[in-house]
N, CA, C and O of each residue as an XYZ file, in Angstrom:
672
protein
N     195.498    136.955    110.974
C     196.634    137.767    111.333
C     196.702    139.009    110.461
O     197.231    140.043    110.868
N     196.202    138.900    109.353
C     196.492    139.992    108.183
C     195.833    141.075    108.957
O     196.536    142.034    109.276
N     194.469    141.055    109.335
C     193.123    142.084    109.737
C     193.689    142.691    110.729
O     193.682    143.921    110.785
N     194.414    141.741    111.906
C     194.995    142.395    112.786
C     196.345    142.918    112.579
O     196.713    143.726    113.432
N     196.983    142.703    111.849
C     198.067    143.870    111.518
C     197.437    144.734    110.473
O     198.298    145.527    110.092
N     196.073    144.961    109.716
C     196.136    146.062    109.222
C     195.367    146.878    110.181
O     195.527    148.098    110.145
N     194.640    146.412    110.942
C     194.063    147.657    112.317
C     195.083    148.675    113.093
O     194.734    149.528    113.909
N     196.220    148.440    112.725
C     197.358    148.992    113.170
C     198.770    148.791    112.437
O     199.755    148.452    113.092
N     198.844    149.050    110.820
C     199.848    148.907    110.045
C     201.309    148.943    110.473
O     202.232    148.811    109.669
N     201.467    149.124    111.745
C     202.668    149.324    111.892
C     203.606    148.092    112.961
O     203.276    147.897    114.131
N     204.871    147.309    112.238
C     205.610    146.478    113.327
C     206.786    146.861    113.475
O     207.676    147.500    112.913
N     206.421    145.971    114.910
C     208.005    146.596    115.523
C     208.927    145.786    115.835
O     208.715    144.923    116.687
N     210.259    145.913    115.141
C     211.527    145.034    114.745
C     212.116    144.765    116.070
O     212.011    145.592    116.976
N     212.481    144.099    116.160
C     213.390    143.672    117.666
C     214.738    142.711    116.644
O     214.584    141.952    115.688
N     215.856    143.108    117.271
C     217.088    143.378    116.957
C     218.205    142.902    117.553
O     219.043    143.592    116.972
N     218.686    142.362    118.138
C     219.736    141.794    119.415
C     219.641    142.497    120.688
O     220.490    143.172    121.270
N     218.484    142.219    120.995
C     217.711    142.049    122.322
C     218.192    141.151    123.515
O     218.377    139.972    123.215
N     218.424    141.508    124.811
C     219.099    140.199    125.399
C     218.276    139.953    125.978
O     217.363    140.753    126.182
N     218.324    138.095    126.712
C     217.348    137.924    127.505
C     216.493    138.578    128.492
O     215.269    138.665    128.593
N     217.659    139.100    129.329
C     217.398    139.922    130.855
C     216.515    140.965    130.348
O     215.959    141.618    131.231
N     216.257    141.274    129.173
C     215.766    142.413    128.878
C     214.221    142.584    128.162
O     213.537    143.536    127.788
N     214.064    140.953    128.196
C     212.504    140.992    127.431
C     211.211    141.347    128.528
O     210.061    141.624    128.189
N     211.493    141.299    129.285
C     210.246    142.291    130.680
C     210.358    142.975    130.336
O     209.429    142.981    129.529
N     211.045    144.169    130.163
C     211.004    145.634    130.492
C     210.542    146.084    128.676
O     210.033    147.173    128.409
N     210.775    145.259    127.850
C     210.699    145.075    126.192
C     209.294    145.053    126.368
O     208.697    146.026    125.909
N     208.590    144.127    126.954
C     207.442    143.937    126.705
C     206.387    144.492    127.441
O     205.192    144.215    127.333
N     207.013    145.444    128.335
C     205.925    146.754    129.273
C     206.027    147.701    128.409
O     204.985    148.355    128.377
N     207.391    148.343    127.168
C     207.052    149.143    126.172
C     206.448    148.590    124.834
O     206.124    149.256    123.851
N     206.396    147.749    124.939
C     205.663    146.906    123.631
C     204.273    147.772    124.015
O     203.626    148.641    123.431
N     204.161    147.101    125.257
C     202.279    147.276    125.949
C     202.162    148.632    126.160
O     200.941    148.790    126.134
N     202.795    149.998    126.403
C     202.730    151.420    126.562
C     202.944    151.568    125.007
O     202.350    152.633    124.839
N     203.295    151.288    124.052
C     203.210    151.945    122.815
C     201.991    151.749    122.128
O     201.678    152.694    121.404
N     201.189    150.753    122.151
C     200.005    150.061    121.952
C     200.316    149.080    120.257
O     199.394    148.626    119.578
N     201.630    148.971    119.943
C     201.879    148.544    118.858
C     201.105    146.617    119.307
O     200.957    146.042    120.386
N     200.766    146.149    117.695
C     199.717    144.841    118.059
C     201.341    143.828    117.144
O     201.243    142.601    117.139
N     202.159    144.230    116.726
C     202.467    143.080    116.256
C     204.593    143.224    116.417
O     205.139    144.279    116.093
N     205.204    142.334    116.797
C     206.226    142.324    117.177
C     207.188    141.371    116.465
O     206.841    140.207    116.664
N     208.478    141.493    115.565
C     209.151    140.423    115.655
C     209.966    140.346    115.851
O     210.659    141.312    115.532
N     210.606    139.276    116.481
C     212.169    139.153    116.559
C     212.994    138.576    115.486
O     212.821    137.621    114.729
N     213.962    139.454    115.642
C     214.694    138.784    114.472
C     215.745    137.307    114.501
O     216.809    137.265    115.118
N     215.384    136.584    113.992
C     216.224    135.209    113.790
C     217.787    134.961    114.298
O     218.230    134.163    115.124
N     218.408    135.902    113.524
C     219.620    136.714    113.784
C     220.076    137.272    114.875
O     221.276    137.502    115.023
N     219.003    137.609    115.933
C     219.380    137.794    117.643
C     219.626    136.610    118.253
O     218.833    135.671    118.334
N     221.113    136.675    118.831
C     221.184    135.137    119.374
C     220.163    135.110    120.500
O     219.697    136.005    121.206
N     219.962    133.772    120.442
C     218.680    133.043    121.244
C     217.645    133.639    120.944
O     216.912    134.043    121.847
N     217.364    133.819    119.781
C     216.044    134.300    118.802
C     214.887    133.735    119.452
O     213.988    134.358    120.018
N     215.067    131.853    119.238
C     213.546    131.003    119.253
C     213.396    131.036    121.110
O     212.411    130.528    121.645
N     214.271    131.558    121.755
C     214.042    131.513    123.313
C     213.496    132.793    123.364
O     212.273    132.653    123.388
N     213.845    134.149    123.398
C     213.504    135.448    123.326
C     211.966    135.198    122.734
O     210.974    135.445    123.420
N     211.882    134.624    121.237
C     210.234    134.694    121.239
C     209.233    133.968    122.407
O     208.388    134.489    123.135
N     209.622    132.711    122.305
C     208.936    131.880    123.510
C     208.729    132.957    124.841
O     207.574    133.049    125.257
N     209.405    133.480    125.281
C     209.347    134.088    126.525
C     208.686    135.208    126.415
O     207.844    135.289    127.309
N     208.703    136.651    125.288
C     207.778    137.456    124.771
C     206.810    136.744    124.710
O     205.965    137.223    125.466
N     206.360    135.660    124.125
C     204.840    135.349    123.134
C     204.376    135.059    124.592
O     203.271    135.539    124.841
N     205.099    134.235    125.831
C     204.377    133.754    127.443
C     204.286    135.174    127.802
O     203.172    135.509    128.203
N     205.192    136.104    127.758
C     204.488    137.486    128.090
C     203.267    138.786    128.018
O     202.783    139.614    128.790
N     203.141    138.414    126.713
C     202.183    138.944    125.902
C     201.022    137.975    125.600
O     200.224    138.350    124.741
N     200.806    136.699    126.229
C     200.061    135.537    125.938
C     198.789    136.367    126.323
O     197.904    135.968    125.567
N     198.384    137.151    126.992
C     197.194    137.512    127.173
C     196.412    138.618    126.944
O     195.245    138.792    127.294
N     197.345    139.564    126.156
C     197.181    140.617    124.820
C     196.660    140.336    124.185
O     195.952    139.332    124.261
N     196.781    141.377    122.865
C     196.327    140.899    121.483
C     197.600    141.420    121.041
O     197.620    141.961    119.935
N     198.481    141.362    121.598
C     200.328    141.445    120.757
C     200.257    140.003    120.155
O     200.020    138.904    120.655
N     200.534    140.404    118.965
C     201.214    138.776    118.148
C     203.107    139.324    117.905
O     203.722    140.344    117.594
N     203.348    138.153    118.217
C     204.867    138.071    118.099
C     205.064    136.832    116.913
O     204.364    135.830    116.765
N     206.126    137.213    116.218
C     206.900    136.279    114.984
C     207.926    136.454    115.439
O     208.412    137.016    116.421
N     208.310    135.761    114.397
C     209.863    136.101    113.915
C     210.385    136.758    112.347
O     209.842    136.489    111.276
N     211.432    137.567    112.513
C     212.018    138.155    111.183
C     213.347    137.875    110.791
O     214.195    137.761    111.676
N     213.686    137.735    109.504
C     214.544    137.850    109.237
C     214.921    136.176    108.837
O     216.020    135.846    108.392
N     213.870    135.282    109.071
C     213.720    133.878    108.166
C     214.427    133.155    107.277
O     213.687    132.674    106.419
N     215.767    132.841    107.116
C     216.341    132.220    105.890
C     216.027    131.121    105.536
O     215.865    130.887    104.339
N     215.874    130.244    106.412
C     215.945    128.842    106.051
C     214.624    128.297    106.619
O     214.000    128.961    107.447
N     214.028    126.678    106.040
C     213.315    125.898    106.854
C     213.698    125.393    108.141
O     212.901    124.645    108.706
N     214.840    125.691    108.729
C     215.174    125.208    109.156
C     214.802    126.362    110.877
O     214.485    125.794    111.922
N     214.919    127.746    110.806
C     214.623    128.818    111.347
C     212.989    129.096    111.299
O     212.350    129.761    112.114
N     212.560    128.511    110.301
C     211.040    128.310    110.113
C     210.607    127.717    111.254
O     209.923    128.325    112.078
N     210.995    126.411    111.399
C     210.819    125.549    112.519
C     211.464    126.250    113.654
O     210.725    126.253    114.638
N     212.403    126.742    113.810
C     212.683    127.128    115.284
C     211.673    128.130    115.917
O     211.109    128.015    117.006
N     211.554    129.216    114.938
C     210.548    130.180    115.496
C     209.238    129.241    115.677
O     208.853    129.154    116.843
N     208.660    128.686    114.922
C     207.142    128.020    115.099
C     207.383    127.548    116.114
O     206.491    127.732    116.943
N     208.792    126.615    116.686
C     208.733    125.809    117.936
C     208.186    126.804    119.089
O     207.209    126.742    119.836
N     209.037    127.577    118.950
C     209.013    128.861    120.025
C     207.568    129.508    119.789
O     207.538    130.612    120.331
N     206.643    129.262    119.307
C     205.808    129.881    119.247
C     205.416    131.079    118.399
O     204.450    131.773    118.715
N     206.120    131.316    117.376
C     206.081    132.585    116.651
C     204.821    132.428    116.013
O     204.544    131.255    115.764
N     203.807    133.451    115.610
C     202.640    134.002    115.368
C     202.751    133.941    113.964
O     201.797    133.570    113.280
N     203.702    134.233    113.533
C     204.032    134.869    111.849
C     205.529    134.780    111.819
O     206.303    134.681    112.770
N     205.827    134.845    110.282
C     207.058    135.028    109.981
C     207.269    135.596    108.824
O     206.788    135.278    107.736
N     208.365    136.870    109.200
C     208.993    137.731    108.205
C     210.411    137.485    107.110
O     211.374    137.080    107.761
N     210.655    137.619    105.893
C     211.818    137.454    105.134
C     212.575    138.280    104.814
O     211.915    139.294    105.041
N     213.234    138.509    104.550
C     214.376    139.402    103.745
C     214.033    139.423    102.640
O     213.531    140.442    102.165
N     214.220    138.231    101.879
C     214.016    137.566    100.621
C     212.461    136.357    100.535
O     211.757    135.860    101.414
N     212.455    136.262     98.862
C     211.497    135.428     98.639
C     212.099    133.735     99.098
O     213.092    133.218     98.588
N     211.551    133.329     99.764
C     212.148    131.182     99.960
C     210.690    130.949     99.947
O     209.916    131.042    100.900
N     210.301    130.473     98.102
C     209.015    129.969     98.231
C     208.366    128.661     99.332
O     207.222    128.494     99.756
N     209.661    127.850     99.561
C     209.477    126.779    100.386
C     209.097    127.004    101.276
O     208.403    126.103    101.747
N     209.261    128.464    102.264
C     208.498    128.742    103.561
C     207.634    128.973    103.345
O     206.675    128.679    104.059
N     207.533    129.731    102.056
C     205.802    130.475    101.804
C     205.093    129.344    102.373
O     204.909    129.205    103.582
N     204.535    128.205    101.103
C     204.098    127.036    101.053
C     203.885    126.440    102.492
O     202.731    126.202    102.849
N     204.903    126.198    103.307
C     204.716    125.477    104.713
C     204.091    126.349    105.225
O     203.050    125.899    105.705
N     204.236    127.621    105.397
C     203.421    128.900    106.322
C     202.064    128.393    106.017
O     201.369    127.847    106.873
N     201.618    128.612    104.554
C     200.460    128.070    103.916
C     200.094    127.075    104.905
O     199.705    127.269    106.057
N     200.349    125.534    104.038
C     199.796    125.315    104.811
C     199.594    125.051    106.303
O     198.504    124.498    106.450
N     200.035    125.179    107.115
C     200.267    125.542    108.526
C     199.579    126.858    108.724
O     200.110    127.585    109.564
N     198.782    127.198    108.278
C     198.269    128.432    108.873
C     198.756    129.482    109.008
O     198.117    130.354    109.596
N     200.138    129.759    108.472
C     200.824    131.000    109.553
C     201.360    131.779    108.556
O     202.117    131.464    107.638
N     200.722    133.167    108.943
C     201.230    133.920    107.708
C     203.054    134.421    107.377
O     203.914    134.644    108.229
N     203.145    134.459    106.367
C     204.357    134.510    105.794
C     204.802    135.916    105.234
O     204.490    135.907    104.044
N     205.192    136.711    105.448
C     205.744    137.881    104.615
C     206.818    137.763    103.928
O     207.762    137.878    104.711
N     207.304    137.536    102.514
C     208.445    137.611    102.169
C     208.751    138.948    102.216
O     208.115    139.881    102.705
N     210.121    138.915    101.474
C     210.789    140.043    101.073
C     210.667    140.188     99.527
O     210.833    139.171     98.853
N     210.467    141.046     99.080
C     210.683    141.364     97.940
C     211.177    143.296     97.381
O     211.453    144.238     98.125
N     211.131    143.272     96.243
C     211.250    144.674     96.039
C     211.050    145.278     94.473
O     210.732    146.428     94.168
N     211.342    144.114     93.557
C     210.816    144.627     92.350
C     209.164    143.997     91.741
O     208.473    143.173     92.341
N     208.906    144.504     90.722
C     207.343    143.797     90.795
C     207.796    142.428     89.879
O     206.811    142.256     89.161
N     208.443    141.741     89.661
C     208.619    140.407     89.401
C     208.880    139.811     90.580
O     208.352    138.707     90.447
N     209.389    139.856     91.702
C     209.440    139.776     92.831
C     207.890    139.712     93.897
O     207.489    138.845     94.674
N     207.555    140.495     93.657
C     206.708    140.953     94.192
C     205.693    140.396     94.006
O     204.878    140.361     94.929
N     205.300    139.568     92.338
C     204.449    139.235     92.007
C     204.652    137.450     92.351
O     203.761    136.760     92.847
N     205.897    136.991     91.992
C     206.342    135.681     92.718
C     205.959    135.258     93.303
O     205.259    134.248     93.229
N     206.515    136.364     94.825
C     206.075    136.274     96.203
C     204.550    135.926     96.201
O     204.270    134.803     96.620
N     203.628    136.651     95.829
C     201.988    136.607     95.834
C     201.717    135.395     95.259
O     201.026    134.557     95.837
N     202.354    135.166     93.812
C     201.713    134.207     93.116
C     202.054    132.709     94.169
O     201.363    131.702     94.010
N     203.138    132.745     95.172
C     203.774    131.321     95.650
C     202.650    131.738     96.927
O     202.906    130.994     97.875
N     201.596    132.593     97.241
C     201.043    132.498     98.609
C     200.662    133.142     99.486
O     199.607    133.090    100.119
N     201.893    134.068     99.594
C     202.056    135.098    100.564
C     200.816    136.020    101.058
O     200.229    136.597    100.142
N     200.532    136.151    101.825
C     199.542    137.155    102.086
C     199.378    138.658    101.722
O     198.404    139.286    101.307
N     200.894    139.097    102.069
C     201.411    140.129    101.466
C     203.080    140.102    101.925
O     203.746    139.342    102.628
N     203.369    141.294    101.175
C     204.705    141.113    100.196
C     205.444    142.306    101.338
O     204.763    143.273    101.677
N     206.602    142.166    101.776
C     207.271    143.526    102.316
C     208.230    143.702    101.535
O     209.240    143.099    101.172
N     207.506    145.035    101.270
C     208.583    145.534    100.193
C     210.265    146.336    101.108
O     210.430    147.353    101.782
N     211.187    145.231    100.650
C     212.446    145.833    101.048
C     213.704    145.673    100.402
O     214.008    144.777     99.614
N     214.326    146.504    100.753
C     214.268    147.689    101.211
C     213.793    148.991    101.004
O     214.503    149.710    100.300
N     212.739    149.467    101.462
C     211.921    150.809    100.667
C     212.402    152.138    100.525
O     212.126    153.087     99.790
N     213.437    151.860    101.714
C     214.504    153.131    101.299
C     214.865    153.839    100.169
O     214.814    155.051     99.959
N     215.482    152.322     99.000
C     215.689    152.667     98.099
C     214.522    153.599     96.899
O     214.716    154.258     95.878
N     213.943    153.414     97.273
C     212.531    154.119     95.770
C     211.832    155.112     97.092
O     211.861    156.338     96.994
N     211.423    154.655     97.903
C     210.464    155.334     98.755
C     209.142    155.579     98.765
O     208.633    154.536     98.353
N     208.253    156.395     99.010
C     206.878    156.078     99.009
C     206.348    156.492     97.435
O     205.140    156.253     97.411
N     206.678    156.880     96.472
C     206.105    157.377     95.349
C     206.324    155.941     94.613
O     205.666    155.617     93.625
N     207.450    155.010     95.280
C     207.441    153.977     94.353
C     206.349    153.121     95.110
O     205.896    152.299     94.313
N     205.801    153.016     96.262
C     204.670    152.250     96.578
C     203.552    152.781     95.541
O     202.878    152.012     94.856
N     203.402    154.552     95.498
C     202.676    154.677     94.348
C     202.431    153.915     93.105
O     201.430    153.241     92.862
N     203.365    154.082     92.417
C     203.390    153.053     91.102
C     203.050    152.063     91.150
O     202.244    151.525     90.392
N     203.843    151.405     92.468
C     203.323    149.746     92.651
C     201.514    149.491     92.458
O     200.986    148.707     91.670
N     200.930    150.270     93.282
C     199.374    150.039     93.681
C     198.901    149.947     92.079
O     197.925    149.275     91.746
N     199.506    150.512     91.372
C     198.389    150.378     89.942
C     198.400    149.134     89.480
O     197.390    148.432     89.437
N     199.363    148.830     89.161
C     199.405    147.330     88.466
C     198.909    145.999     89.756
O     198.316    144.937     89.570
N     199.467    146.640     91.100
C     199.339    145.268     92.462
C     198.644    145.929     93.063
O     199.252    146.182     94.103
N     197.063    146.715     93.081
C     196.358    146.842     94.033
C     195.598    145.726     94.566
O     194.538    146.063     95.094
N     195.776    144.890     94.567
C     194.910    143.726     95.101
C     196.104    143.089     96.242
O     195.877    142.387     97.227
N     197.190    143.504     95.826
C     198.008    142.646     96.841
C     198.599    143.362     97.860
O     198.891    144.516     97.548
N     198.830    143.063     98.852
C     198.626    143.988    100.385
C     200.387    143.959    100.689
O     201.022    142.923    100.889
N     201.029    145.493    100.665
C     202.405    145.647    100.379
C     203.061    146.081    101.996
O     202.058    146.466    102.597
N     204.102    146.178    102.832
C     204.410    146.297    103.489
C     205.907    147.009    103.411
O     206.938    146.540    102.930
N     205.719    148.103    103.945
C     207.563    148.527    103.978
C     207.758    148.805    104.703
O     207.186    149.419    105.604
N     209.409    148.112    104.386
C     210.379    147.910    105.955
C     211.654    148.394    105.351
O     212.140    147.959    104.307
N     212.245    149.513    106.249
C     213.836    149.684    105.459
C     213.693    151.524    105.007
O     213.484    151.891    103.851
N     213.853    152.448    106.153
C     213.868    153.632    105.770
C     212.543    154.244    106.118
O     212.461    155.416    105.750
N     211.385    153.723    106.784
C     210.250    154.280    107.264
C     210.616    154.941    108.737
O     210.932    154.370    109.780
N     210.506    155.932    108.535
C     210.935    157.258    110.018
C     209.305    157.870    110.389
O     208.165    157.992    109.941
N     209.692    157.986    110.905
C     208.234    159.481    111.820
C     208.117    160.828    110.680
O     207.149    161.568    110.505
N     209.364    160.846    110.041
C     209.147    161.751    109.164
C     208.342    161.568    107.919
O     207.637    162.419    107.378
N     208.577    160.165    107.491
C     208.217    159.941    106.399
C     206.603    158.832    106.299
O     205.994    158.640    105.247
N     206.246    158.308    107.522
C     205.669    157.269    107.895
C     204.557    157.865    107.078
O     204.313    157.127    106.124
N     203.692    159.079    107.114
C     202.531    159.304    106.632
C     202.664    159.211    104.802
O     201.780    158.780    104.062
N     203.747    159.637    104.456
C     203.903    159.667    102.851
C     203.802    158.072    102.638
O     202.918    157.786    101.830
N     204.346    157.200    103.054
C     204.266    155.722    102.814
C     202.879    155.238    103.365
O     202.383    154.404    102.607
N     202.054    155.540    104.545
C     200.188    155.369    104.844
C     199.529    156.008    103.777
O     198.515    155.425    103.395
N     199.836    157.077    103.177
C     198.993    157.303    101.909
C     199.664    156.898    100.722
O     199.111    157.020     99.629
């Protein structure tokens, strides 16, 4: 999952989405050419909305998760539903670990480099740094010296304006 979200660094958040509306969601999913999608936990009927995207996109190379992860308990709902991956807010080493082993990659949340380094050291594949708003891309700078080995993600203030300062 990592290779294929870095062939195309960029995902796309889904938000309180309603049912009636995941067709027409998932013909612009497929016209934008974006490869990786999640829904957020927090949209009611989250683990139904994925199930029905992931049968939509079943014959893509769109991977769909879920975001926005609090509990083991949302862990399991999205996996029921089929989610691809799963995104955090925050670090819950306990999902890391099950993602582990279960195969399925895990993004926490993090944002400072004790955080950051946590996150990695409990598993993670890589770390989304959020909210990036706050520091912005010069603080991904800094980050890379000490965490170039660990593969960073920001979510939280990335625009069209700014998207290339945060790719380099």
């Amino acid at each position: 999952m990592l290779d294929h979200f870095l062939q195309l660094p960029l995902m796309g958040i889904v938000r309180g989405i309603r049912l009636q509306d995941i067709r027409p969601l998932s013909e612009i999913i497929l016209a934008s050419g974006l490869k990786t999608i999640e829904i957020t936990m927090n949209t009611p009927d989250a683990a139904q909305l994925i199930w029905e995207l992931q049968a939509m996109l079943a014959e893509t190379d769109v991977q769909v998760g879920a975001g926005t992860v609090l509990s083991l308990d949302e862990y399991q709902r999205a996996r029921d539903a089929g989610a691809q991956f799963i995104v955090m807010p925050a670090t819950i080493e306990e999902i890391i670990v099950k993602g582990k082993a279960e195969n399925i990659p895990v993004f926490p949340g993090a944002l400072t480099p004790n955080e950051i380094f946590k996150a990695w050291s409990a598993g993670a594949p890589m770390i989304k740094v959020f909210p990036s708003s706050l520091f912005g891309p010069g603080y991904f700078k800094e980050l890379r010296g000490p965490f170039d080995n660990i593969p960073l993600m920001a979510c939280g203030g990335v625009t069209p304006d700014n998207i290339h300062d945060y790719i380099d």
